[in-house]
XYZ file of C-alpha atoms in Angstrom:
240
model
C 3.212 291.269 -35.716
C 6.479 292.913 -36.699
C 7.782 292.581 -33.139
C 6.950 288.870 -33.167
C 8.816 288.463 -36.463
C 11.821 290.326 -35.067
C 11.903 288.157 -31.932
C 11.521 285.018 -34.044
C 14.500 286.150 -36.115
C 16.557 286.654 -32.954
C 15.561 283.192 -31.721
C 16.541 281.608 -35.048
C 19.852 283.479 -35.080
C 20.836 282.674 -31.497
C 22.237 279.169 -32.248
C 24.342 280.743 -35.017
C 25.574 283.301 -32.479
C 26.738 280.552 -30.124
C 28.595 278.801 -32.934
C 30.294 282.034 -33.984
C 31.543 282.751 -30.472
C 34.003 279.851 -30.554
C 35.164 280.427 -34.130
C 35.595 284.178 -33.602
C 37.435 283.489 -30.339
C 39.970 281.447 -32.310
C 40.249 284.222 -34.901
C 40.901 286.808 -32.180
C 43.763 284.734 -30.802
C 45.130 284.160 -34.308
C 45.077 287.867 -35.257
C 46.751 289.025 -32.030
C 49.338 286.285 -32.462
C 50.095 287.675 -35.932
C 50.886 291.082 -34.431
C 47.618 293.050 -34.456
C 46.404 294.732 -31.283
C 43.046 294.024 -29.663
C 41.101 296.910 -31.177
C 42.509 296.390 -34.668
C 41.372 292.769 -34.423
C 37.886 293.691 -33.198
C 37.537 296.351 -35.910
C 38.166 293.674 -38.550
C 35.256 291.599 -37.242
C 32.987 294.634 -36.920
C 33.527 295.524 -40.586
C 33.781 291.976 -41.997
C 31.769 288.872 -41.214
C 33.742 286.244 -43.099
C 35.963 283.805 -41.250
C 37.886 282.603 -44.322
C 38.337 286.122 -45.681
C 39.540 287.468 -42.343
C 41.929 284.570 -41.830
C 43.433 285.168 -45.263
C 43.473 288.944 -44.877
C 45.411 289.193 -41.602
C 48.721 287.808 -42.980
C 48.418 290.145 -45.973
C 48.002 293.158 -43.669
C 50.772 292.093 -41.316
C 53.087 291.283 -44.231
C 52.541 294.695 -45.848
C 50.669 293.312 -48.869
C 49.194 295.602 -51.515
C 45.573 296.695 -51.764
C 45.298 294.838 -55.071
C 46.491 291.657 -53.388
C 43.964 292.114 -50.596
C 41.065 292.952 -52.919
C 41.764 290.034 -55.257
C 42.083 287.478 -52.454
C 38.887 288.679 -50.769
C 37.013 288.639 -54.077
C 37.961 285.018 -54.756
C 37.345 283.793 -51.201
C 34.044 285.626 -50.687
C 32.539 285.282 -54.172
C 30.081 282.679 -52.901
C 28.435 285.318 -50.688
C 27.484 287.327 -53.759
C 25.832 284.245 -55.245
C 24.009 283.508 -51.981
C 22.806 287.109 -51.759
C 21.401 286.946 -55.292
C 19.521 283.779 -54.327
C 18.288 285.220 -51.021
C 17.051 288.388 -52.710
C 14.299 286.317 -54.328
C 12.802 285.628 -50.872
C 12.750 289.234 -49.661
C 9.500 291.211 -49.715
C 8.970 294.659 -51.237
C 9.960 296.399 -48.022
C 13.591 295.691 -48.824
C 14.921 298.770 -50.570
C 18.563 298.851 -51.661
C 19.999 300.049 -48.296
C 18.169 297.270 -46.439
C 19.344 294.668 -48.962
C 22.926 295.856 -48.500
C 22.589 295.592 -44.709
C 21.332 292.016 -44.902
C 23.971 291.080 -47.489
C 26.652 292.315 -45.084
C 25.818 289.496 -42.631
C 24.605 286.955 -45.182
C 26.882 284.144 -44.031
C 26.506 280.459 -44.903
C 24.484 279.819 -41.747
C 22.236 282.886 -42.097
C 21.581 281.954 -45.716
C 20.701 278.371 -44.773
C 18.248 279.448 -42.044
C 16.571 282.163 -44.109
C 16.294 279.946 -47.194
C 14.478 277.313 -45.140
C 11.705 279.756 -44.170
C 8.382 279.566 -45.997
C 7.125 282.518 -48.001
C 8.629 285.965 -48.408
C 10.750 287.381 -45.600
C 10.285 290.857 -44.139
C 12.731 293.285 -42.634
C 11.848 292.599 -38.957
C 12.629 288.890 -39.260
C 15.840 289.344 -41.276
C 17.215 292.050 -38.975
C 16.497 289.830 -35.995
C 18.176 286.897 -37.740
C 21.416 288.765 -38.501
C 21.607 290.740 -35.242
C 22.714 288.000 -32.835
C 25.241 286.344 -35.198
C 26.840 289.740 -35.883
C 27.305 290.606 -32.223
C 28.315 287.019 -31.435
C 31.063 287.265 -34.043
C 32.295 290.607 -32.685
C 32.102 289.516 -29.031
C 33.906 286.244 -29.717
C 36.662 288.160 -31.508
C 37.019 290.578 -28.587
C 37.261 287.750 -26.046
C 39.798 285.882 -28.161
C 41.908 288.987 -28.770
C 41.968 289.854 -25.051
C 42.812 286.251 -24.181
C 45.590 286.291 -26.748
C 47.048 289.345 -25.030
C 47.046 287.907 -21.489
C 47.352 284.115 -21.809
C 50.790 282.430 -21.999
C 52.114 281.958 -25.532
C 51.997 278.171 -25.292
C 48.252 278.353 -24.551
C 47.412 280.880 -27.284
C 49.429 278.890 -29.828
C 47.404 275.798 -28.994
C 44.074 277.648 -29.150
C 45.090 279.319 -32.412
C 45.049 275.934 -34.111
C 41.275 275.788 -33.551
C 40.508 278.035 -36.511
C 42.414 275.720 -38.834
C 40.521 272.806 -37.313
C 37.278 274.568 -38.189
C 38.173 274.721 -41.871
C 39.286 271.088 -41.856
C 35.946 270.170 -40.284
C 34.161 271.998 -43.108
C 36.164 270.361 -45.903
C 36.437 266.748 -44.691
C 32.702 265.798 -44.715
C 32.255 267.272 -48.190
C 35.471 265.606 -49.413
C 34.251 262.229 -48.106
C 30.989 262.636 -49.984
C 32.507 263.962 -53.218
C 35.640 262.641 -54.916
C 35.854 265.857 -56.951
C 35.930 267.965 -53.793
C 38.634 265.747 -52.298
C 40.692 266.060 -55.480
C 40.254 269.851 -55.524
C 41.386 270.103 -51.902
C 44.363 267.837 -52.618
C 45.459 269.924 -55.603
C 45.172 273.104 -53.526
C 47.326 271.596 -50.773
C 49.934 270.411 -53.299
C 50.108 273.832 -54.940
C 50.354 275.532 -51.567
C 53.287 273.290 -50.636
C 55.025 274.160 -53.910
C 54.699 277.865 -53.188
C 55.993 277.334 -49.657
C 58.994 275.098 -50.346
C 60.199 275.737 -53.914
C 62.853 278.484 -54.176
C 61.538 281.420 -56.156
C 57.922 280.432 -55.719
C 58.223 280.990 -51.969
C 58.781 284.682 -52.711
C 55.222 285.094 -54.015
C 53.095 287.093 -51.509
C 50.706 284.972 -49.455
C 47.611 286.730 -50.779
C 48.468 285.883 -54.381
C 49.292 282.310 -53.347
C 45.720 281.911 -52.063
C 44.319 283.303 -55.305
C 46.535 281.158 -57.541
C 45.876 277.953 -55.610
C 42.099 278.482 -55.516
C 41.703 279.485 -59.159
C 44.117 276.837 -60.499
C 42.572 273.983 -58.495
C 39.058 275.043 -59.534
C 40.053 275.322 -63.209
C 41.685 271.881 -63.173
C 38.598 270.321 -61.591
C 36.300 272.039 -64.083
C 38.266 270.306 -66.870
C 38.948 266.954 -65.204
C 35.614 266.498 -63.420
C 32.937 268.742 -64.964
C 29.414 268.760 -63.567
C 27.337 266.056 -65.315
C 24.956 267.349 -67.979
C 21.966 265.969 -66.055
C 22.841 267.991 -62.930
C 23.394 271.163 -64.928
C 19.979 270.760 -66.568
C 18.356 270.205 -63.166
C 20.018 273.338 -61.766
C 18.865 275.401 -64.754
C 15.221 274.490 -64.060
C 15.310 275.432 -60.344
């Protein structure tokens, strides 16, 4: 029974693995292009499973940013994973002691959360370990392939492929922005603030990690004031 659950988890995680291969490949090229070597790049993906966090963290490392800058930027970017883990914990059975919960939380990405949340009933350790296993190794393998490719392919090719990771984030934002005017406005404010920090003398001296934090927090705060969640939706959420 446990073996069947484990294999079912692997089967459910395999499509996520395939999707991560291409994204991680782009990250590997990006990181090597920023100046990291192959094994440094792979080590990042072995110890972190967060595309946005890794993308933001590499320039901070390469630019000699501080640990405070790194910790703050990662906290802001990855805060949603903490919220998803709290939600997912309600579906885990009693076999999940603290170490097992921490292991699952480590690979609790958007896609893993979506698949596990869609399952009926409580989830056991065999299924969850199967579900996170293939995405984790897919992410690491894709990073390795991208980093090696970035080391041997001509610069003009790696520069072109490196754009793919930015395309991924655009593909995530655009559908949501089309469906929600508030999301579109938040993205627009973030872009405008980012441009200010890039082009305005004085502001362009602010470290990139703090720029990410300031843009994200400021845009979110403005939207919370300008376009708060309707009372009806907040009441619905409180009852779920």
